[in-house]
PDB file of N, CA, C and O in Angstrom:
ATOM      1  N   UNK A  13      80.876  -1.270 145.109  1.00 76.00           N
ATOM      2  CA  UNK A  13      79.699  -1.606 144.360  1.00 76.00           C
ATOM      3  C   UNK A  13      79.537  -0.759 143.101  1.00 76.00           C
ATOM      4  O   UNK A  13      78.969  -1.187 142.122  1.00 76.00           O
ATOM      5  N   UNK A  14      80.044   0.468 143.137  1.00 82.00           N
ATOM      6  CA  UNK A  14      79.961   1.348 141.956  1.00 82.00           C
ATOM      7  C   UNK A  14      80.739   0.766 140.786  1.00 82.00           C
ATOM      8  O   UNK A  14      80.298   0.820 139.649  1.00 82.00           O
ATOM      9  N   UNK A  15      81.890   0.160 141.063  1.00 85.00           N
ATOM     10  CA  UNK A  15      82.676  -0.479 140.024  1.00 85.00           C
ATOM     11  C   UNK A  15      81.884  -1.592 139.369  1.00 85.00           C
ATOM     12  O   UNK A  15      81.819  -1.734 138.145  1.00 85.00           O
ATOM     13  N   UNK A  16      81.266  -2.441 140.202  1.00 82.00           N
ATOM     14  CA  UNK A  16      80.416  -3.537 139.702  1.00 82.00           C
ATOM     15  C   UNK A  16      79.298  -3.019 138.869  1.00 82.00           C
ATOM     16  O   UNK A  16      79.035  -3.518 137.757  1.00 82.00           O
ATOM     17  N   UNK A  17      78.598  -1.976 139.377  1.00 86.00           N
ATOM     18  CA  UNK A  17      77.499  -1.425 138.639  1.00 86.00           C
ATOM     19  C   UNK A  17      77.952  -0.868 137.312  1.00 86.00           C
ATOM     20  O   UNK A  17      77.292  -1.092 136.253  1.00 86.00           O
ATOM     21  N   UNK A  18      79.067  -0.157 137.310  1.00 87.00           N
ATOM     22  CA  UNK A  18      79.568   0.400 136.014  1.00 87.00           C
ATOM     23  C   UNK A  18      79.926  -0.659 134.998  1.00 87.00           C
ATOM     24  O   UNK A  18      79.645  -0.564 133.804  1.00 87.00           O
ATOM     25  N   UNK A  19      80.501  -1.772 135.467  1.00 90.00           N
ATOM     26  CA  UNK A  19      80.942  -2.845 134.571  1.00 90.00           C
ATOM     27  C   UNK A  19      79.735  -3.641 134.041  1.00 90.00           C
ATOM     28  O   UNK A  19      79.773  -4.094 132.907  1.00 90.00           O
ATOM     29  N   UNK A  20      78.714  -3.811 134.876  1.00 92.00           N
ATOM     30  CA  UNK A  20      77.572  -4.693 134.482  1.00 92.00           C
ATOM     31  C   UNK A  20      76.394  -3.918 133.927  1.00 92.00           C
ATOM     32  O   UNK A  20      75.433  -4.536 133.452  1.00 92.00           O
ATOM     33  N   UNK A  21      76.455  -2.583 133.930  1.00 93.00           N
ATOM     34  CA  UNK A  21      75.312  -1.821 133.441  1.00 93.00           C
ATOM     35  C   UNK A  21      74.950  -2.134 131.994  1.00 93.00           C
ATOM     36  O   UNK A  21      73.732  -2.301 131.711  1.00 93.00           O
ATOM     37  N   UNK A  22      75.876  -2.268 131.056  1.00 94.00           N
ATOM     38  CA  UNK A  22      75.486  -2.622 129.692  1.00 94.00           C
ATOM     39  C   UNK A  22      74.718  -3.962 129.627  1.00 94.00           C
ATOM     40  O   UNK A  22      73.765  -4.093 128.902  1.00 94.00           O
ATOM     41  N   UNK A  23      75.173  -4.945 130.372  1.00 95.00           N
ATOM     42  CA  UNK A  23      74.496  -6.225 130.403  1.00 95.00           C
ATOM     43  C   UNK A  23      73.090  -6.123 131.016  1.00 95.00           C
ATOM     44  O   UNK A  23      72.149  -6.777 130.539  1.00 95.00           O
ATOM     45  N   UNK A  24      72.941  -5.229 132.025  1.00 94.00           N
ATOM     46  CA  UNK A  24      71.630  -5.093 132.679  1.00 94.00           C
ATOM     47  C   UNK A  24      70.629  -4.438 131.806  1.00 94.00           C
ATOM     48  O   UNK A  24      69.408  -4.468 132.123  1.00 94.00           O
ATOM     49  N   UNK A  25      71.016  -3.880 130.667  1.00 95.00           N
ATOM     50  CA  UNK A  25      70.071  -3.368 129.710  1.00 95.00           C
ATOM     51  C   UNK A  25      69.415  -4.483 128.914  1.00 95.00           C
ATOM     52  O   UNK A  25      68.285  -4.348 128.402  1.00 95.00           O
ATOM     53  N   UNK A  26      70.053  -5.671 128.883  1.00 96.00           N
ATOM     54  CA  UNK A  26      69.538  -6.825 128.160  1.00 96.00           C
ATOM     55  C   UNK A  26      68.859  -7.830 129.074  1.00 96.00           C
ATOM     56  O   UNK A  26      67.936  -8.512 128.660  1.00 96.00           O
ATOM     57  N   UNK A  27      69.349  -7.932 130.332  1.00 96.00           N
ATOM     58  CA  UNK A  27      68.822  -8.906 131.291  1.00 96.00           C
ATOM     59  C   UNK A  27      69.053  -8.430 132.700  1.00 96.00           C
ATOM     60  O   UNK A  27      69.920  -7.644 132.936  1.00 96.00           O
ATOM     61  N   UNK A  28      68.249  -8.944 133.620  1.00 94.00           N
ATOM     62  CA  UNK A  28      68.431  -8.611 135.057  1.00 94.00           C
ATOM     63  C   UNK A  28      69.705  -9.314 135.534  1.00 94.00           C
ATOM     64  O   UNK A  28      69.965 -10.470 135.195  1.00 94.00           O
ATOM     65  N   UNK A  29      70.484  -8.587 136.382  1.00 93.00           N
ATOM     66  CA  UNK A  29      71.709  -9.113 136.962  1.00 93.00           C
ATOM     67  C   UNK A  29      71.582  -9.061 138.457  1.00 93.00           C
ATOM     68  O   UNK A  29      71.258  -8.000 139.012  1.00 93.00           O
ATOM     69  N   UNK A  30      71.805 -10.187 139.132  1.00 90.00           N
ATOM     70  CA  UNK A  30      71.758 -10.236 140.591  1.00 90.00           C
ATOM     71  C   UNK A  30      73.205 -10.138 141.065  1.00 90.00           C
ATOM     72  O   UNK A  30      74.063 -10.874 140.655  1.00 90.00           O
ATOM     73  N   UNK A  31      73.462  -9.165 141.996  1.00 90.00           N
ATOM     74  CA  UNK A  31      74.806  -8.852 142.483  1.00 90.00           C
ATOM     75  C   UNK A  31      74.810  -9.077 143.975  1.00 90.00           C
ATOM     76  O   UNK A  31      73.862  -8.711 144.699  1.00 90.00           O
ATOM     77  N   UNK A  32      75.898  -9.676 144.472  1.00 88.00           N
ATOM     78  CA  UNK A  32      76.014  -9.906 145.921  1.00 88.00           C
ATOM     79  C   UNK A  32      77.485  -9.813 146.318  1.00 88.00           C
ATOM     80  O   UNK A  32      78.401  -9.846 145.480  1.00 88.00           O
ATOM     81  N   UNK A  33      77.675  -9.631 147.589  1.00 81.00           N
ATOM     82  CA  UNK A  33      79.036  -9.694 148.146  1.00 81.00           C
ATOM     83  C   UNK A  33      79.093 -10.952 148.990  1.00 81.00           C
ATOM     84  O   UNK A  33      78.264 -11.871 148.794  1.00 81.00           O
ATOM     85  N   UNK A  34      79.975 -11.022 149.939  1.00 85.00           N
ATOM     86  CA  UNK A  34      80.086 -12.289 150.715  1.00 85.00           C
ATOM     87  C   UNK A  34      78.952 -12.410 151.722  1.00 85.00           C
ATOM     88  O   UNK A  34      78.229 -11.479 151.988  1.00 85.00           O
ATOM     89  N   UNK A  35      78.839 -13.587 152.267  1.00 90.00           N
ATOM     90  CA  UNK A  35      77.865 -13.951 153.303  1.00 90.00           C
ATOM     91  C   UNK A  35      76.417 -13.749 152.847  1.00 90.00           C
ATOM     92  O   UNK A  35      75.611 -13.164 153.587  1.00 90.00           O
ATOM     93  N   UNK A  36      76.071 -14.259 151.689  1.00 93.00           N
ATOM     94  CA  UNK A  36      74.694 -14.193 151.206  1.00 93.00           C
ATOM     95  C   UNK A  36      74.371 -15.447 150.413  1.00 93.00           C
ATOM     96  O   UNK A  36      75.262 -16.239 150.069  1.00 93.00           O
ATOM     97  N   UNK A  37      73.110 -15.601 150.105  1.00 92.00           N
ATOM     98  CA  UNK A  37      72.663 -16.750 149.312  1.00 92.00           C
ATOM     99  C   UNK A  37      71.465 -16.387 148.539  1.00 92.00           C
ATOM    100  O   UNK A  37      70.596 -15.612 148.956  1.00 92.00           O
ATOM    101  N   UNK A  38      71.349 -16.989 147.343  1.00 91.00           N
ATOM    102  CA  UNK A  38      70.175 -16.866 146.471  1.00 91.00           C
ATOM    103  C   UNK A  38      69.808 -18.276 146.069  1.00 91.00           C
ATOM    104  O   UNK A  38      70.607 -19.035 145.557  1.00 91.00           O
ATOM    105  N   UNK A  39      68.552 -18.641 146.402  1.00 92.00           N
ATOM    106  CA  UNK A  39      68.049 -19.986 146.020  1.00 92.00           C
ATOM    107  C   UNK A  39      66.868 -19.799 145.131  1.00 92.00           C
ATOM    108  O   UNK A  39      65.922 -19.072 145.410  1.00 92.00           O
ATOM    109  N   UNK A  40      66.923 -20.447 143.979  1.00 90.00           N
ATOM    110  CA  UNK A  40      65.810 -20.395 142.978  1.00 90.00           C
ATOM    111  C   UNK A  40      65.219 -21.795 142.870  1.00 90.00           C
ATOM    112  O   UNK A  40      65.896 -22.763 142.626  1.00 90.00           O
ATOM    113  N   UNK A  41      63.930 -21.886 143.153  1.00 93.00           N
ATOM    114  CA  UNK A  41      63.210 -23.142 143.052  1.00 93.00           C
ATOM    115  C   UNK A  41      61.924 -22.865 142.285  1.00 93.00           C
ATOM    116  O   UNK A  41      61.016 -22.206 142.819  1.00 93.00           O
ATOM    117  N   UNK A  42      61.889 -23.337 141.035  1.00 95.00           N
ATOM    118  CA  UNK A  42      60.714 -23.016 140.234  1.00 95.00           C
ATOM    119  C   UNK A  42      60.683 -21.525 139.918  1.00 95.00           C
ATOM    120  O   UNK A  42      61.671 -20.989 139.434  1.00 95.00           O
ATOM    121  N   UNK A  43      59.582 -20.882 140.285  1.00 93.00           N
ATOM    122  CA  UNK A  43      59.482 -19.466 140.032  1.00 93.00           C
ATOM    123  C   UNK A  43      59.653 -18.647 141.316  1.00 93.00           C
ATOM    124  O   UNK A  43      59.432 -17.439 141.362  1.00 93.00           O
ATOM    125  N   UNK A  44      60.125 -19.337 142.401  1.00 93.00           N
ATOM    126  CA  UNK A  44      60.322 -18.678 143.688  1.00 93.00           C
ATOM    127  C   UNK A  44      61.807 -18.440 143.917  1.00 93.00           C
ATOM    128  O   UNK A  44      62.628 -19.321 143.681  1.00 93.00           O
ATOM    129  N   UNK A  45      62.120 -17.224 144.406  1.00 90.00           N
ATOM    130  CA  UNK A  45      63.535 -16.853 144.708  1.00 90.00           C
ATOM    131  C   UNK A  45      63.637 -16.543 146.196  1.00 90.00           C
ATOM    132  O   UNK A  45      62.882 -15.677 146.692  1.00 90.00           O
ATOM    133  N   UNK A  46      64.492 -17.235 146.945  1.00 95.00           N
ATOM    134  CA  UNK A  46      64.769 -16.925 148.318  1.00 95.00           C
ATOM    135  C   UNK A  46      66.060 -16.165 148.420  1.00 95.00           C
ATOM    136  O   UNK A  46      67.028 -16.536 147.810  1.00 95.00           O
ATOM    137  N   UNK A  47      66.062 -15.117 149.238  1.00 95.00           N
ATOM    138  CA  UNK A  47      67.214 -14.225 149.404  1.00 95.00           C
ATOM    139  C   UNK A  47      67.649 -14.253 150.857  1.00 95.00           C
ATOM    140  O   UNK A  47      66.829 -14.049 151.740  1.00 95.00           O
ATOM    141  N   UNK A  48      68.950 -14.432 151.104  1.00 95.00           N
ATOM    142  CA  UNK A  48      69.532 -14.354 152.441  1.00 95.00           C
ATOM    143  C   UNK A  48      70.759 -13.466 152.325  1.00 95.00           C
ATOM    144  O   UNK A  48      71.641 -13.697 151.550  1.00 95.00           O
ATOM    145  N   UNK A  49      70.792 -12.387 153.139  1.00 94.00           N
ATOM    146  CA  UNK A  49      71.927 -11.463 153.101  1.00 94.00           C
ATOM    147  C   UNK A  49      71.736 -10.297 152.166  1.00 94.00           C
ATOM    148  O   UNK A  49      70.601 -10.039 151.746  1.00 94.00           O
ATOM    149  N   UNK A  50      72.842  -9.643 151.781  1.00 93.00           N
ATOM    150  CA  UNK A  50      72.782  -8.475 150.921  1.00 93.00           C
ATOM    151  C   UNK A  50      72.870  -8.910 149.451  1.00 93.00           C
ATOM    152  O   UNK A  50      73.953  -9.237 148.974  1.00 93.00           O
ATOM    153  N   UNK A  51      71.739  -8.839 148.793  1.00 94.00           N
ATOM    154  CA  UNK A  51      71.666  -9.146 147.369  1.00 94.00           C
ATOM    155  C   UNK A  51      71.006  -7.965 146.674  1.00 94.00           C
ATOM    156  O   UNK A  51      69.992  -7.428 147.152  1.00 94.00           O
ATOM    157  N   UNK A  52      71.537  -7.572 145.529  1.00 93.00           N
ATOM    158  CA  UNK A  52      71.011  -6.429 144.781  1.00 93.00           C
ATOM    159  C   UNK A  52      70.598  -6.850 143.405  1.00 93.00           C
ATOM    160  O   UNK A  52      71.179  -7.760 142.807  1.00 93.00           O
ATOM    161  N   UNK A  53      69.605  -6.173 142.879  1.00 94.00           N
ATOM    162  CA  UNK A  53      69.143  -6.422 141.525  1.00 94.00           C
ATOM    163  C   UNK A  53      69.577  -5.232 140.675  1.00 94.00           C
ATOM    164  O   UNK A  53      69.264  -4.091 140.999  1.00 94.00           O
ATOM    165  N   UNK A  54      70.294  -5.514 139.612  1.00 94.00           N
ATOM    166  CA  UNK A  54      70.754  -4.478 138.632  1.00 94.00           C
ATOM    167  C   UNK A  54      69.926  -4.687 137.387  1.00 94.00           C
ATOM    168  O   UNK A  54      70.047  -5.739 136.718  1.00 94.00           O
ATOM    169  N   UNK A  55      69.069  -3.738 137.093  1.00 96.00           N
ATOM    170  CA  UNK A  55      68.157  -3.838 135.945  1.00 96.00           C
ATOM    171  C   UNK A  55      68.070  -2.483 135.283  1.00 96.00           C
ATOM    172  O   UNK A  55      67.800  -1.470 135.933  1.00 96.00           O
ATOM    173  N   UNK A  56      68.320  -2.464 133.973  1.00 95.00           N
ATOM    174  CA  UNK A  56      68.316  -1.200 133.181  1.00 95.00           C
ATOM    175  C   UNK A  56      69.182  -0.141 133.848  1.00 95.00           C
ATOM    176  O   UNK A  56      68.776   0.994 134.021  1.00 95.00           O
ATOM    177  N   UNK A  57      70.395  -0.583 134.290  1.00 93.00           N
ATOM    178  CA  UNK A  57      71.431   0.300 134.892  1.00 93.00           C
ATOM    179  C   UNK A  57      71.030   0.867 136.236  1.00 93.00           C
ATOM    180  O   UNK A  57      71.676   1.782 136.711  1.00 93.00           O
ATOM    181  N   UNK A  58      69.990   0.336 136.831  1.00 93.00           N
ATOM    182  CA  UNK A  58      69.563   0.817 138.179  1.00 93.00           C
ATOM    183  C   UNK A  58      69.698  -0.362 139.155  1.00 93.00           C
ATOM    184  O   UNK A  58      69.182  -1.442 138.901  1.00 93.00           O
ATOM    185  N   UNK A  59      70.355  -0.070 140.312  1.00 93.00           N
ATOM    186  CA  UNK A  59      70.575  -1.135 141.309  1.00 93.00           C
ATOM    187  C   UNK A  59      69.733  -0.830 142.558  1.00 93.00           C
ATOM    188  O   UNK A  59      69.694   0.313 143.015  1.00 93.00           O
ATOM    189  N   UNK A  60      69.058  -1.867 143.033  1.00 94.00           N
ATOM    190  CA  UNK A  60      68.358  -1.723 144.342  1.00 94.00           C
ATOM    191  C   UNK A  60      68.498  -3.021 145.133  1.00 94.00           C
ATOM    192  O   UNK A  60      68.625  -4.117 144.563  1.00 94.00           O
ATOM    193  N   UNK A  61      68.497  -2.863 146.466  1.00 94.00           N
ATOM    194  CA  UNK A  61      68.678  -3.986 147.368  1.00 94.00           C
ATOM    195  C   UNK A  61      67.372  -4.763 147.453  1.00 94.00           C
ATOM    196  O   UNK A  61      66.291  -4.208 147.574  1.00 94.00           O
ATOM    197  N   UNK A  62      67.498  -6.098 147.369  1.00 94.00           N
ATOM    198  CA  UNK A  62      66.359  -6.967 147.547  1.00 94.00           C
ATOM    199  C   UNK A  62      66.154  -7.292 149.022  1.00 94.00           C
ATOM    200  O   UNK A  62      67.144  -7.441 149.752  1.00 94.00           O
ATOM    201  N   UNK A  63      64.917  -7.424 149.454  1.00 95.00           N
ATOM    202  CA  UNK A  63      64.653  -7.780 150.826  1.00 95.00           C
ATOM    203  C   UNK A  63      64.870  -9.275 151.060  1.00 95.00           C
ATOM    204  O   UNK A  63      64.595 -10.086 150.192  1.00 95.00           O
ATOM    205  N   UNK A  64      65.361  -9.618 152.254  1.00 95.00           N
ATOM    206  CA  UNK A  64      65.552 -10.997 152.622  1.00 95.00           C
ATOM    207  C   UNK A  64      64.194 -11.686 152.725  1.00 95.00           C
ATOM    208  O   UNK A  64      63.235 -11.076 153.189  1.00 95.00           O
ATOM    209  N   UNK A  65      64.147 -12.943 152.271  1.00 93.00           N
ATOM    210  CA  UNK A  65      62.885 -13.664 152.317  1.00 93.00           C
ATOM    211  C   UNK A  65      62.919 -14.763 153.371  1.00 93.00           C
ATOM    212  O   UNK A  65      61.869 -15.334 153.676  1.00 93.00           O
ATOM    213  N   UNK A  66      64.094 -15.090 153.882  1.00 78.00           N
ATOM    214  CA  UNK A  66      64.203 -16.146 154.916  1.00 78.00           C
ATOM    215  C   UNK A  66      64.662 -15.587 156.232  1.00 78.00           C
ATOM    216  O   UNK A  66      65.381 -14.652 156.312  1.00 78.00           O
TER     217      UNK A  66
END
């Protein structure tokens, strides 16, 4: 994950980046986001795990 964070950090300064590994899902419907599995938000070079919603 450190490699991913290092590569995507410059982009995360401009926009939020959602990062995941295998066995997960992100569903966006309107303004609602459903998270299943390990999904992380990289924003302004800081990564934190999002809580599952389903």
